[in-house]
Structures are given as C-alpha cells and as structure tokens.
C-alpha cells in the first residue's frame, strides 16, 4: 500500500472500543461546508479541491533530483554551451504551494528554468515560414557587478491549423490510495472536466486508471460524447497500491490503437508519482518511457498533491517521453494548463529542440548558464539525432539566462593554456546561437543560426528582462546559491516594482506577492 501505516499490538476489546468511539465522533460531527463548484454538462457540480493543504515536514516523503548548479566556464577551453530546450513549469507551481503553506521549498525543488518558463514574455512572432523567433538582450547583472546578464528568448509559432486537427487522447489517471486526498483525485477530476470542455467533436478519448492494477474505464469515445466522458471521470474513486508501469503500457497500447496519423496523439498522466508496484525505479521508468515514445505518441505529466509527491519520477517521465510536466496546485492552475495554454501544452510544433551557444573569446572570456542543469548535453550530441531534446508547443516561449564575463572584466575565470592555441578568428559577433529541431513527425533534424552582435547590449533592461532577472534572482535566493552575489528579496521587489505593467498580468502580480511572503518566511526562520 502507498499510504503510511504503523503497526502496534492492541487487544480486541480496545480495538472495538476505539472503533466505536470513532464512529460516535463521526456521527456527531457537523458536516463540512462544500466549496463553490462549477456546473458541468452532466448537471453535476464538481467541487473545488482545497487549493493549498498544510505541509507537515514530519511526514514528508517527497523526492527531488539533486540540482548541481553550473559553474562559470572559460570560453578559451569551453567555447560551446549545449542543452535541450525545456518548457516544463512544475517547479514554480510547486514552489508556490510551499510558500502558500508557510514553508520554504527544499533547494532541489527549485529549478530556475521552470520558474522562468512559467510566465509569458513579450517576444516577437517568427517570420513567415520559420518555426521560431530568437531574440537576445544583454545588460548589467543586478547581483554581480563583474558580469553581464544575457537573456535569450525563443517564441514558437502559433499554429491554429494544428490545433484544429483531431486529437487522440488517453487520460491515464492514478486512483491509488494515496490519491484519496482533497488536493489529489478531486482536483484531478476538476482538471480533466475542464479539459473535456475543450474537446472537438472528432477527438477520440480513452480513460485508463491504475491502482493495484490497471483498468480501461473508457475506450475510443468521441469528443462529441462529452457527457459520457465526464460521467466516467466523475465516477472515479481512489484506493489500493500503485502499479503505474502497467497503466503506462496500457495507455500507450490504446493510444496506438486509435492513432491519428495526421492528428495529435498524446497520453496525459495525472499522478503524485508515488509508484510502488511493478516498475518503480526512476531508471526503469525512464527506459520504459523511452521505448513507448517510439510509437509517436507524446506525453503530458500532471503532478498533484503534497508530502509524498515523487517529482523526480514525474520529471524523468516527461523529459524522456517527448513530453512536458506541470504541477497542479489549484483549480486555477488546472485552468491555466488545460484550457488557457492548451495549444502550447498539447500541440507539439517541434520536438528534440536543442540549443548550442558558441561564445567569441575576442569579447567574452566566461559564461554561466542559469538553470537547465538537468538538460545540459555533451557538445557532440547537438547534431546527433538519436539524442533527445525538448518539445515545443504551439505558441510556446522558452527563456534562457546566462551570466557572461566580458574580456575586460576583473573576474578571474582561470583559463590559462599551455598547449592549446588561443588564436581568435576575426569576427564582430559576440556569440552565435544555434538551434536544432525536428518536425513532430520526422526523425531528421534541421538547423538554424542566430548571430548576436553588440546591438543586443542595452544600457537599461527591458521590462521582459527585468522580470526574468527577478525570477532568476529569487530562484538563487531560494537555493541559497553560491552565485547569488548581492541578491536580496528587497532588491527583487524593487526590480519588480519598476515594471509599470506588472499589475496587469495576474501571474506576475502573484509572483510579486509570493516574493514578499518568501521574505517574511526567511525573517521568521
């Protein structure tokens, strides 16, 4: 069983007395008021799950992969920086859950790239015939006077024609015992009911659940049969252990059965990640999902719950399964992921997207990639089409930050060479940004190049960059990063307050309020 349990010796008489007392207390207690809910096509009211559940560190079994921050690299010895794109947003929503519960998150729960990519930025749309636009901005670094901050922003093309294509969706839902909590299965139901409201008539929907074993609840229903789909979701109940690997296999099998060659094929997994029957280790799950993704079916992972979430397993599934990973901490987040940003999260326009930046030693002597630690690749893997990159959806944005060290900076990078040539090819480019990607139905990559010149250097940061810098600075403070320099929550608030339109963006305004809460929590420790 997944639920924690303790064992003690107790007499039969005492057990009967305890159960009788409990029954009496339950019978005499007043019913709890129900929160306001949404009325769906079936006529039922779906209750709002409690947005934030109190966090108790004494019972915390949450698991996160270790994050080893990238150090500064010398351009003379490491001119290339290569990594896979990442549009996951789970870390930010999870951090918000901790802060709203009155706790600071563990350092390894903080992935700065997922914090950055949670928010919208004002990047230009791609030119006609191009899948992306890539823009670069360089300005003074707020926390380190010896470096500059560089922001790289990628904007994927919004493809409305793609979003009109039929979808073949398999809802893979964890209904094990640990999901029987207000912020788990009830919230899962709300999330999928919201998704059902977005279905098109020619979509195909199947529902697979798993606990001690997997079960096909609904197979091959049409999007026009929304009442049948919603009723199946509303009837789900939690109980039992968790054989997640069997559910994954069944879900992909059904997705293959109803595969739409010219459509969107995707498994949507909702779970707390606490798998304890069948394949349970992160490594085994990674190998399983790598095999299943060869079918051409994409994956979206939705994480739920507190105290026992296995973030490491959910992230591994998404990263290795041509997918994305979101954490749902409230119905409002469910609406954001499954309704407002449906196209970006569920309609892939490019897969295996990789970045490779080459820095010119004539101008730059060092750099540090902020975040993306678990997406860093060997330089040789950039053009290797067998190596997995990241998936980008319709209208998605990818934001990347680097600290860069100018040639004349007093900062020591330690790059003296004895045997290697330090000759510099004459060029006025500061660096080059190379991008490789595959079309969703192709296994052969294409390449794009975006040279960066001194025109990218700005005396004052744009509002885009101010916000991204504030997010990164907050992440470093939460991680107590060795690279945080003179960062402080006061400086973050000051930077955010300097953005005139921040109050017009609900998510960004919420971030400002969260930063103020973080500052208070730090003072209380």
PDB file of C-alpha atoms in Angstrom, residues 15-29:
ATOM      1  CA  UNK A  15      -9.922  -2.078  19.205  1.00  0.00           C
ATOM      2  CA  UNK A  16     -13.713  -2.383  19.391  1.00  0.00           C
ATOM      3  CA  UNK A  17     -13.836   0.476  21.905  1.00  0.00           C
ATOM      4  CA  UNK A  18     -11.677   2.685  19.691  1.00  0.00           C
ATOM      5  CA  UNK A  19     -13.751   1.992  16.589  1.00  0.00           C
ATOM      6  CA  UNK A  20     -16.988   2.625  18.469  1.00  0.00           C
ATOM      7  CA  UNK A  21     -15.693   5.931  19.794  1.00  0.00           C
ATOM      8  CA  UNK A  22     -14.570   6.973  16.329  1.00  0.00           C
ATOM      9  CA  UNK A  23     -17.957   6.116  14.848  1.00  0.00           C
ATOM     10  CA  UNK A  24     -19.670   8.176  17.546  1.00  0.00           C
ATOM     11  CA  UNK A  25     -17.459  11.166  16.907  1.00  0.00           C
ATOM     12  CA  UNK A  26     -18.036  10.963  13.171  1.00  0.00           C
ATOM     13  CA  UNK A  27     -21.762  10.676  13.621  1.00  0.00           C
ATOM     14  CA  UNK A  28     -21.917  13.696  15.922  1.00  0.00           C
ATOM     15  CA  UNK A  29     -19.650  15.953  13.918  1.00  0.00           C
TER      16      UNK A  29
END
